């Protein structure tokens, strides 16, 4: 049966790199965003007044150097037409580390004395954590493998205040998470350094993301045989138009919005100018942000860092010569250095505590528990669907009926002063997105609701966010993608080639609109197909305009299926403030009239399930080595019906993945997603 495909982002990904395409234009006017700090804010100490640092919303404009004055004026008019606060009107949530007094230290030591044995840590220990592969924005149970951003963040916070922790030894392996999570982790590294404790990084495969995190440490080491891939950024395009032509499949695509190119992958053989423009700007922003971050951490000029990248350096010795890493040492040599630094005898083992064990240390033990006021955190990560599918894995998707239940429980409860919807989703089922939008909007009418975006909150993900009172995004969050494309496959030529015949008997003028794939559209069917797509787009666009208090014509200028980085979305009125979860917490306090220096308790409503099926699923994943990439591939096989408010998953992965990902898996997922 032919399917109706309505997506809210481009499926087409261009292939280009910084070495072959100039990335100077947008980065020439790039200005550094406000770097806010992590979850220290809700612990109380070190909160800074929101007026200590002020940034103009204009500072986040990304107009390319070649833009005319007329284009700049147009952007300024767009900003002026958007009502609401500027970024500097919101508290930063920035952390300032404060030493504890004698009484506070005594209380913490007393609590440690009565801690459970599995929560005890030897004094002078080094917290060791390995960042590798996928990093989930969801909480993990003890039975699930993999890294969790909330638990990583909490470990950095606890270690900063834990008198038993002398420092952190961070192994950084190839990462395949998005840049939003990388920014959040980097912020935690920078904040941990404020405690005065050391944080040492060790990197064996040096890609852009890995080095971006590593250079934020006090010291960064690498083995002599380490690989260096500091070559620049690339994304790749794949087009199925030629393949379908050869096998006799004719995609019938209706595009709405000039940047809406999801159907291009099905019908075109090369990239469109609009899609190339959009993705070029996205890459420019990521690359410029990387250059500025490395420049800040290493103390080198931005131009020198870019020149180094363009030399195509692959020898790790060159990184040491340029001062980009501290020294070249093997892991055992770094450990020996740490032992000497901490006064541990050579024949003794370095006292360490790993990520998993330290995740079990309670915040209460360290005096980091919150106050009486409670703020609910509802995490929404993965593809959006209305009900749980047969192939869904725990925590891998947003199930509307489950999330709505959590939202209603917060609305009906008087104990929560505010709520934070933490979104990490490229979208999915449009109906499910709208149902959740309604519940979030009702919740926002009763108490402050802050949307906090992670790697991606586009299409259906943005649909959810725009119901909140305030939207906070990371500088490199992929968001927006307000647009639709419809597609149907005509299989007449394929059937003819293989000798297959199909006869359809129907009642009703448009009964065969989606069911008769053995022939092209009739004129009246094509007209209805286009009108339905236009209607879906207008509903999305108009609701976005209403939610953002923006005239429809202004929203039209930033919609049309275009994906923006968080920084660009902020300058165009789609996002209110830039920062991570800590800033969302600070804004929630402000909206709920809670003093910024007052402690609050964060209540996680999306805790992992401990049901037997989920436990077995987690154990099975460990035993047979089924990673998230394969699980994601299985999810792509699930058939969905109805309108899809979805940003292309391949686009997100190409912009966020590590350079060593398996291309065959990507191609297969790319192909399967196009057939949905």
XYZ file of C-alpha atoms in Angstrom:
676
model
C 0.000 0.000 0.000
C 1.345 3.426 -0.899
C 2.227 5.633 2.020
C 1.845 9.335 2.724
C 5.091 10.830 3.937
C 4.879 14.198 5.679
C 8.188 15.239 7.147
C 9.342 18.493 8.669
C 12.970 18.629 7.634
C 15.224 17.933 4.674
C 16.268 14.403 3.874
C 19.066 15.634 1.625
C 22.527 16.060 3.106
C 25.304 17.668 1.077
C 28.850 16.435 1.149
C 31.470 19.093 1.655
C 34.233 19.931 4.062
C 36.030 22.948 5.373
C 38.970 22.113 3.173
C 36.982 22.303 -0.027
C 34.390 24.961 0.864
C 35.091 28.274 2.488
C 33.745 28.515 6.008
C 34.979 32.037 6.578
C 31.914 34.005 5.538
C 29.573 33.224 8.428
C 32.344 32.788 10.936
C 33.746 36.223 10.101
C 30.839 37.841 11.931
C 30.477 35.075 14.499
C 30.280 36.281 18.046
C 30.788 34.121 21.059
C 27.559 33.097 22.802
C 26.866 33.327 26.470
C 28.344 30.262 28.152
C 26.238 29.427 31.136
C 27.020 26.805 33.677
C 25.509 23.488 34.664
C 23.326 22.221 37.398
C 25.142 23.933 40.262
C 22.488 26.645 40.204
C 19.879 24.662 42.063
C 22.299 23.841 44.855
C 22.410 27.414 46.007
C 26.086 28.464 46.333
C 27.676 30.801 43.882
C 24.636 32.055 42.052
C 25.299 35.235 40.146
C 22.858 38.025 39.604
C 21.363 37.961 36.129
C 22.540 41.532 35.661
C 26.250 40.863 36.248
C 26.729 39.893 32.606
C 24.676 41.346 29.805
C 24.630 40.350 26.186
C 22.758 41.916 23.307
C 20.486 39.717 21.255
C 22.265 41.163 18.232
C 25.411 39.385 19.353
C 23.897 36.119 18.222
C 23.219 37.183 14.644
C 24.954 34.980 12.090
C 24.682 37.117 8.960
C 27.406 36.059 6.545
C 30.133 38.524 5.636
C 28.733 38.823 2.130
C 25.288 39.911 3.335
C 24.123 43.298 2.082
C 23.000 46.134 4.317
C 19.463 45.498 3.142
C 19.615 41.916 4.425
C 20.937 43.134 7.777
C 18.131 45.653 8.059
C 15.642 42.908 7.267
C 17.002 40.776 10.117
C 16.845 43.742 12.507
C 13.247 44.385 11.493
C 12.499 40.723 12.154
C 13.972 40.997 15.636
C 12.085 44.215 16.324
C 8.826 42.550 15.344
C 9.195 39.816 17.949
C 7.758 40.618 21.345
C 9.167 39.297 24.573
C 12.380 39.499 26.577
C 15.945 39.521 25.359
C 18.528 36.988 26.444
C 20.032 39.299 29.058
C 16.684 39.636 30.829
C 16.908 36.039 32.020
C 19.136 34.789 34.859
C 22.234 32.978 33.596
C 22.256 30.166 36.148
C 26.021 30.556 36.181
C 27.917 28.803 38.932
C 30.493 30.335 41.249
C 32.203 27.781 43.438
C 32.280 28.668 47.139
C 34.298 26.919 49.816
C 32.309 25.473 52.679
C 32.652 26.598 56.262
C 33.762 24.349 59.125
C 30.220 23.402 60.148
C 29.210 22.404 56.626
C 32.358 20.292 56.289
C 31.603 18.585 59.614
C 28.033 17.739 58.564
C 29.226 16.271 55.262
C 31.855 14.127 56.996
C 29.253 12.899 59.475
C 26.915 11.876 56.656
C 29.743 10.073 54.905
C 30.353 8.107 58.055
C 26.827 6.679 57.930
C 26.709 6.151 54.153
C 26.024 2.688 52.769
C 29.187 0.663 52.034
C 28.631 0.835 48.267
C 28.446 4.631 48.503
C 31.733 5.037 50.329
C 34.758 6.460 48.550
C 38.345 6.419 49.740
C 39.795 9.826 50.587
C 42.116 11.165 47.906
C 40.404 9.198 45.145
C 40.397 10.165 41.490
C 37.054 10.021 39.689
C 37.615 8.184 36.402
C 35.063 8.493 33.608
C 35.178 7.427 29.967
C 33.193 9.436 27.426
C 32.470 7.225 24.449
C 29.865 6.727 21.730
C 26.270 7.689 22.351
C 25.375 9.758 25.404
C 21.713 9.619 26.317
C 19.800 12.590 27.671
C 17.727 10.138 29.698
C 18.407 8.747 33.135
C 19.743 5.185 33.213
C 18.831 2.422 35.620
C 21.422 0.168 37.207
C 20.507 -2.535 34.683
C 21.047 -0.373 31.601
C 24.429 0.130 30.015
C 25.636 3.288 28.354
C 26.292 6.843 29.429
C 23.670 9.253 30.700
C 24.161 13.012 30.445
C 22.152 13.686 33.644
C 24.340 11.249 35.600
C 27.564 12.536 34.062
C 26.526 16.083 34.933
C 25.638 15.115 38.473
C 28.974 13.322 38.918
C 30.869 16.485 37.972
C 28.815 18.480 40.462
C 29.261 15.971 43.288
C 32.988 15.575 42.632
C 33.521 19.338 42.818
C 32.182 19.424 46.397
C 33.223 15.935 47.546
C 36.223 16.245 49.931
C 37.153 12.635 49.115
C 37.686 13.386 45.407
C 41.106 14.828 44.572
C 40.443 15.268 40.877
C 39.051 13.763 37.684
C 40.780 11.600 35.080
C 38.697 11.784 31.911
C 39.187 9.326 29.043
C 37.695 10.735 25.846
C 36.990 8.212 23.083
C 35.139 8.797 19.776
C 31.752 10.392 20.456
C 28.595 10.030 18.386
C 26.322 12.373 20.328
C 25.284 15.783 19.040
C 26.979 19.098 19.628
C 24.359 20.199 22.162
C 25.460 17.501 24.606
C 29.108 18.252 23.862
C 28.501 21.882 24.859
C 26.786 20.777 28.071
C 29.676 18.449 28.985
C 32.269 21.092 28.197
C 30.435 23.541 30.472
C 30.613 21.002 33.301
C 34.351 20.550 32.771
C 34.910 24.296 32.944
C 32.752 24.556 36.060
C 34.529 21.679 37.784
C 37.825 23.526 37.348
C 36.420 26.331 39.508
C 36.656 23.986 42.489
C 40.456 24.132 42.268
C 40.726 20.382 41.748
C 42.537 19.005 38.728
C 40.866 17.473 35.706
C 43.155 15.569 33.364
C 42.066 14.428 29.914
C 43.378 11.477 27.909
C 42.575 11.121 24.239
C 43.628 8.360 21.839
C 41.517 9.229 18.789
C 41.505 12.969 18.352
C 38.463 14.182 16.431
C 36.858 17.609 16.616
C 34.396 16.761 19.388
C 36.912 14.816 21.410
C 39.496 17.583 21.263
C 36.858 20.247 21.954
C 36.169 18.543 25.294
C 39.763 17.572 26.003
C 41.238 21.033 25.553
C 38.868 22.322 28.255
C 40.675 20.160 30.845
C 43.624 21.424 32.871
C 45.902 19.028 31.021
C 45.414 16.823 27.953
C 47.550 13.791 27.147
C 47.674 11.342 24.238
C 49.658 8.145 23.498
C 52.392 8.181 20.810
C 50.192 6.119 18.489
C 47.126 8.345 18.835
C 45.183 9.205 15.687
C 44.594 12.831 14.833
C 41.556 13.683 12.712
C 41.471 17.444 13.167
C 40.686 17.991 9.505
C 37.415 19.917 9.656
C 33.703 19.176 9.367
C 31.798 17.275 6.686
C 28.267 16.142 5.972
C 27.319 13.851 3.122
C 24.400 13.811 0.733
C 22.626 10.709 -0.544
C 20.068 10.751 -3.341
C 17.786 7.914 -4.368
C 16.298 9.515 -7.477
C 18.610 7.628 -9.819
C 18.075 4.344 -7.992
C 14.291 4.638 -8.157
C 14.486 5.544 -11.830
C 16.418 2.353 -12.594
C 14.050 0.064 -10.701
C 10.863 1.723 -11.969
C 9.700 3.626 -8.860
C 8.401 7.164 -9.375
C 8.237 9.314 -6.220
C 5.541 11.986 -6.414
C 6.742 14.752 -4.121
C 4.954 17.923 -3.040
C 7.266 20.449 -1.361
C 5.971 23.168 0.971
C 8.583 25.828 1.730
C 11.700 26.501 -0.284
C 13.974 24.889 2.329
C 11.780 21.834 2.735
C 13.891 19.317 0.846
C 13.040 16.044 2.538
C 11.473 14.837 -0.686
C 14.624 15.717 -2.630
C 16.273 12.534 -1.465
C 13.535 10.568 -3.149
C 13.200 12.505 -6.382
C 16.478 14.359 -7.025
C 19.894 13.199 -8.122
C 21.789 16.153 -6.651
C 21.455 18.788 -3.953
C 19.214 21.830 -4.258
C 20.620 25.340 -3.827
C 18.342 26.028 -0.846
C 19.398 22.911 1.027
C 23.057 23.589 0.291
C 22.644 27.116 1.652
C 20.919 25.962 4.826
C 23.386 23.213 5.660
C 26.353 25.438 4.815
C 25.195 27.926 7.443
C 24.709 25.137 9.999
C 28.241 23.880 9.381
C 29.612 27.413 9.496
C 28.086 27.900 12.940
C 29.403 24.610 14.310
C 32.873 25.207 12.894
C 33.034 28.807 14.128
C 31.878 27.756 17.600
C 34.588 25.060 17.669
C 37.309 27.516 16.646
C 36.278 30.011 19.317
C 36.050 27.357 22.017
C 39.491 25.931 21.234
C 40.931 29.425 21.043
C 39.558 30.253 24.501
C 40.856 27.025 26.089
C 44.320 26.997 24.526
C 44.973 30.726 24.572
C 45.782 30.689 20.880
C 44.483 33.095 18.293
C 41.471 31.925 16.355
C 43.293 32.392 13.060
C 46.196 30.232 14.265
C 43.841 27.409 15.220
C 42.160 27.538 11.821
C 45.507 27.598 10.025
C 46.594 24.536 11.992
C 43.449 22.667 10.964
C 44.002 23.528 7.314
C 47.507 22.030 7.388
C 46.040 18.528 7.523
C 48.064 17.471 10.566
C 47.927 13.773 11.385
C 51.017 13.438 13.636
C 50.186 13.679 17.325
C 53.651 15.207 17.871
C 52.503 18.314 16.011
C 49.732 18.869 18.552
C 52.326 18.862 21.332
C 54.622 21.209 19.419
C 51.757 23.656 18.950
C 50.782 23.433 22.617
C 47.402 21.862 21.862
C 48.134 18.946 24.204
C 50.262 18.868 27.350
C 52.428 15.870 26.538
C 52.586 12.478 24.795
C 52.253 9.671 27.333
C 50.710 6.251 27.676
C 47.860 5.714 30.095
C 50.067 4.010 32.703
C 52.475 6.944 32.551
C 49.667 9.401 33.216
C 48.529 7.270 36.150
C 52.089 7.215 37.491
C 52.161 11.005 37.209
C 48.878 11.269 39.144
C 50.224 8.952 41.845
C 53.268 11.169 42.244
C 51.082 14.256 42.355
C 48.876 12.779 45.088
C 51.771 11.345 47.071
C 50.900 7.705 46.417
C 53.807 5.279 46.602
C 54.919 3.750 43.303
C 54.097 0.205 44.360
C 50.628 1.228 45.519
C 47.523 1.435 43.360
C 46.053 4.834 42.537
C 42.799 5.180 44.514
C 40.012 5.630 41.972
C 36.234 5.492 41.740
C 34.572 4.877 38.399
C 31.545 6.478 36.752
C 29.117 3.690 37.619
C 29.960 3.462 41.310
C 30.139 7.211 41.806
C 26.738 7.603 40.175
C 25.387 5.738 43.206
C 26.693 8.339 45.670
C 23.738 10.335 46.916
C 23.724 14.118 46.731
C 22.350 14.204 50.259
C 25.585 12.692 51.539
C 27.520 15.666 50.152
C 25.066 18.279 51.368
C 23.806 18.951 47.863
C 20.184 18.031 48.344
C 17.584 20.635 47.498
C 15.186 22.733 49.520
C 11.449 22.538 50.119
C 10.414 24.045 46.786
C 10.177 21.427 44.044
C 10.643 21.758 40.286
C 9.556 18.879 38.076
C 11.798 17.726 35.220
C 10.107 15.795 32.427
C 12.535 14.317 29.908
C 11.341 13.760 26.359
C 13.910 12.063 24.145
C 13.729 10.164 20.865
C 11.245 9.866 18.043
C 7.638 10.843 18.771
C 4.800 8.331 18.536
C 1.308 8.147 19.994
C 1.564 4.677 21.510
C 4.367 2.295 22.321
C 5.349 0.175 19.327
C 6.304 -3.518 19.376
C 9.964 -2.722 18.619
C 10.297 0.260 20.957
C 13.120 -0.002 23.473
C 12.904 1.585 26.946
C 13.758 5.283 26.838
C 14.338 5.269 23.075
C 11.216 7.199 22.088
C 8.657 9.743 23.240
C 5.363 7.939 23.769
C 2.681 10.631 23.802
C 0.199 8.822 26.020
C 2.903 8.213 28.646
C 4.298 11.741 28.551
C 0.829 13.281 28.722
C 0.183 11.288 31.883
C 3.310 12.799 33.476
C 2.397 16.323 32.350
C -1.088 16.002 33.832
C 0.304 14.721 37.124
C 2.455 17.863 37.410
C -0.491 20.111 36.519
C -2.728 18.481 39.105
C -0.127 18.534 41.866
C 0.363 21.573 44.083
C 3.832 20.540 45.259
C 5.580 21.543 42.027
C 6.345 25.246 41.692
C 7.474 24.953 38.064
C 8.269 22.375 35.388
C 11.081 21.875 32.893
C 10.453 19.913 29.704
C 13.846 18.602 28.596
C 13.603 17.853 24.848
C 16.013 15.843 22.702
C 13.910 14.860 19.696
C 13.864 15.277 15.890
C 10.062 14.906 15.971
C 7.735 12.215 14.708
C 3.974 11.758 14.664
C 2.343 15.179 14.154
C -0.872 14.223 15.946
C 1.072 13.014 18.969
C 3.097 16.245 18.931
C -0.068 18.334 18.893
C -1.646 16.373 21.749
C 1.452 16.911 23.878
C 1.559 20.577 22.857
C -1.960 20.984 24.215
C -1.099 19.386 27.561
C 2.082 21.441 27.922
C 0.102 24.601 27.129
C -2.474 23.742 29.805
C 0.338 23.116 32.270
C 1.914 26.488 31.372
C -1.353 28.201 32.289
C -1.098 26.922 35.856
C 2.635 27.185 36.597
C 5.869 28.231 34.840
C 7.043 25.770 32.178
C 10.527 26.038 30.668
C 11.538 24.063 27.583
C 15.203 23.055 27.673
C 16.613 21.796 24.352
C 19.476 19.305 24.084
C 21.039 18.118 20.793
C 17.892 18.551 18.737
C 14.374 19.869 19.232
C 13.073 20.216 15.700
C 9.766 19.620 13.940
C 7.664 17.729 16.475
C 10.339 18.479 19.084
C 9.966 22.206 18.487
C 6.182 21.761 18.322
C 6.293 20.611 21.948
C 8.695 23.348 23.049
C 6.668 26.252 21.691
C 3.897 25.543 24.218
C 6.232 26.458 27.096
C 6.484 29.906 28.678
C 10.197 30.140 27.889
C 12.443 28.200 25.488
C 16.131 27.647 26.287
C 18.432 26.091 23.687
C 22.094 25.228 23.476
C 24.112 27.334 21.106
C 24.307 24.418 18.628
C 20.921 22.778 19.222
C 19.248 21.885 15.920
C 15.759 23.360 16.065
C 12.949 24.932 14.051
C 12.217 22.888 10.921
C 8.695 24.285 10.560
C 7.522 22.878 7.244
C 6.153 19.777 5.491
C 6.711 17.646 2.428
C 4.400 14.958 1.089
C 5.459 12.021 -1.039
C 3.860 8.967 -2.588
C 5.449 6.211 -4.648
C 4.108 5.213 -8.041
C 5.158 1.636 -8.818
C 3.690 1.235 -12.318
C 7.042 0.812 -14.101
C 8.355 -1.522 -11.425
C 5.258 -3.712 -11.681
C 5.650 -3.796 -15.447
C 9.291 -4.883 -15.184
C 8.595 -7.746 -12.843
C 5.342 -8.804 -14.523
C 3.151 -7.939 -11.575
C -0.394 -6.625 -11.992
C -2.734 -5.049 -9.490
C -6.370 -4.046 -9.969
C -8.126 -1.683 -7.544
C -11.867 -1.463 -6.993
C -12.995 1.549 -5.003
C -15.943 3.722 -4.011
C -15.534 7.453 -3.515
C -13.822 10.028 -5.716
C -10.599 10.094 -3.682
C -10.636 6.568 -2.282
C -7.535 5.635 -4.288
C -5.510 8.678 -3.243
C -3.145 6.637 -1.076
C -4.023 3.117 -2.112
C -3.477 2.933 -5.876
C 0.306 2.944 -6.189
C 0.066 1.165 -9.562
C -0.688 4.487 -11.305
C 0.225 8.189 -11.035
C -2.115 10.749 -9.494
C -5.113 11.982 -11.429
C -5.188 15.817 -11.683
C -7.840 16.176 -8.995
C -5.948 13.777 -6.713
C -2.717 15.739 -7.135
C -4.585 18.926 -6.265
C -6.016 17.411 -3.088
C -2.603 16.010 -2.175
C -1.092 19.485 -2.440
C -3.914 21.127 -0.488
C -3.576 18.650 2.372
C 0.146 19.405 2.606
C -0.496 23.147 2.538
C -3.092 22.749 5.293
C -0.701 20.764 7.515
C 2.015 23.373 7.019
C -0.267 26.324 7.746
C -1.506 24.744 10.984
C 2.053 24.242 12.168
C 3.238 27.694 11.066
C 0.259 29.596 12.480
C 0.429 27.804 15.812
C 4.141 28.590 15.994
C 3.418 32.253 15.235
C 0.768 32.397 17.949
C 3.006 30.678 20.487
C 5.898 33.038 19.780
C 3.705 36.181 19.642
C 4.946 36.749 16.123
C 2.997 37.922 13.063
C 2.371 35.101 10.614
C 4.326 36.842 7.864
C 7.325 37.130 10.180
C 7.034 33.464 11.120
C 6.870 32.578 7.426
C 10.320 34.122 6.982
C 11.885 31.764 9.522
C 9.735 28.705 8.785
C 9.591 27.119 5.307
C 11.181 23.929 6.646
C 14.463 25.570 7.614
C 16.549 24.092 10.409
C 18.413 26.564 12.622
C 21.084 26.302 15.270
C 19.987 27.476 18.708
C 21.996 30.673 18.291
C 20.321 31.521 14.982
C 16.904 30.516 16.294
C 17.417 32.885 19.224
C 18.254 35.839 17.006
C 15.083 35.160 15.002
C 12.694 34.873 17.922
C 12.223 31.096 17.928
C 14.196 30.699 21.174
C 14.222 32.959 24.247
C 17.606 32.259 25.853
C 20.813 30.332 25.218
C 22.204 27.876 27.741
C 21.839 24.453 29.289
C 19.702 22.847 31.944
C 21.159 25.019 34.702
C 19.900 28.152 32.993
C 16.478 26.592 32.525
C 16.423 25.891 36.269
C 17.393 29.481 37.084
C 14.671 30.831 34.791
C 12.136 28.444 36.351
C 13.054 29.866 39.759
C 12.643 33.395 38.494
C 9.251 32.652 36.955
C 8.078 30.893 40.135
C 9.229 33.805 42.331
C 11.823 31.640 44.064
C 15.000 33.548 45.087
C 17.887 32.575 42.827
C 20.140 31.765 45.776
C 17.573 29.490 47.367
C 17.894 25.734 47.013
C 15.205 23.773 45.202
C 14.590 20.065 44.787
C 14.580 18.737 41.243
C 12.126 15.869 40.844
C 12.847 13.617 37.859
C 9.533 12.242 36.597
C 11.070 10.249 33.746
C 13.054 7.804 35.804
C 13.923 4.484 34.121
C 11.534 1.606 34.541
C 12.547 -1.338 36.700
C 9.992 -3.720 35.251
C 11.156 -7.236 34.361
C 10.934 -6.757 30.557
C 13.016 -3.598 30.748
C 15.573 -5.260 32.994
C 15.879 -8.169 30.578
C 16.183 -5.725 27.693
C 19.061 -3.968 29.399
C 20.832 -7.213 30.273
C 20.310 -8.535 26.769
C 21.849 -5.435 25.292
C 24.955 -5.985 27.380
C 25.277 -9.666 26.551
C 24.836 -9.619 22.805
C 26.305 -6.149 22.205
C 23.302 -4.539 20.567
C 24.156 -0.848 20.567
C 21.873 2.117 20.084
C 22.714 2.388 16.408
C 21.190 -1.015 15.715
C 18.219 -0.287 17.948
C 17.662 2.910 16.041
C 17.735 0.941 12.819
C 15.032 -1.369 14.142
C 12.946 1.621 15.128
C 13.151 2.903 11.564
C 11.450 -0.310 10.417
C 8.345 0.477 12.448
C 5.568 1.564 10.119
C 3.886 4.841 11.039
C 0.677 6.242 9.650
C -0.511 9.818 9.292
C 1.309 13.126 9.163
C 4.917 13.126 10.338
C 6.365 16.239 12.000
C 9.886 14.907 11.766
C 13.308 16.327 11.067
C 15.428 13.976 9.020
C 17.330 11.716 11.391
C 20.198 11.271 8.971
C 20.714 15.007 8.789
C 20.940 15.147 12.578
C 23.367 12.231 12.693
C 25.565 13.618 9.945
C 25.852 16.960 11.741
C 26.304 15.361 15.141
C 27.971 11.987 14.723
C 31.624 11.011 14.941
C 33.538 10.717 11.683
C 34.163 7.005 12.162
C 30.512 5.878 12.107
C 29.669 2.968 9.835
C 28.597 4.386 6.452
C 26.665 1.248 5.484
C 24.429 1.547 8.528
C 23.859 5.229 7.736
C 22.980 4.459 4.126
C 20.560 1.727 5.160
C 18.888 3.946 7.762
C 18.782 6.771 5.233
C 17.015 4.549 2.717
C 14.576 3.067 5.243
C 13.631 6.473 6.653
C 12.837 7.705 3.157
C 10.366 4.856 2.662
C 8.318 5.639 5.779
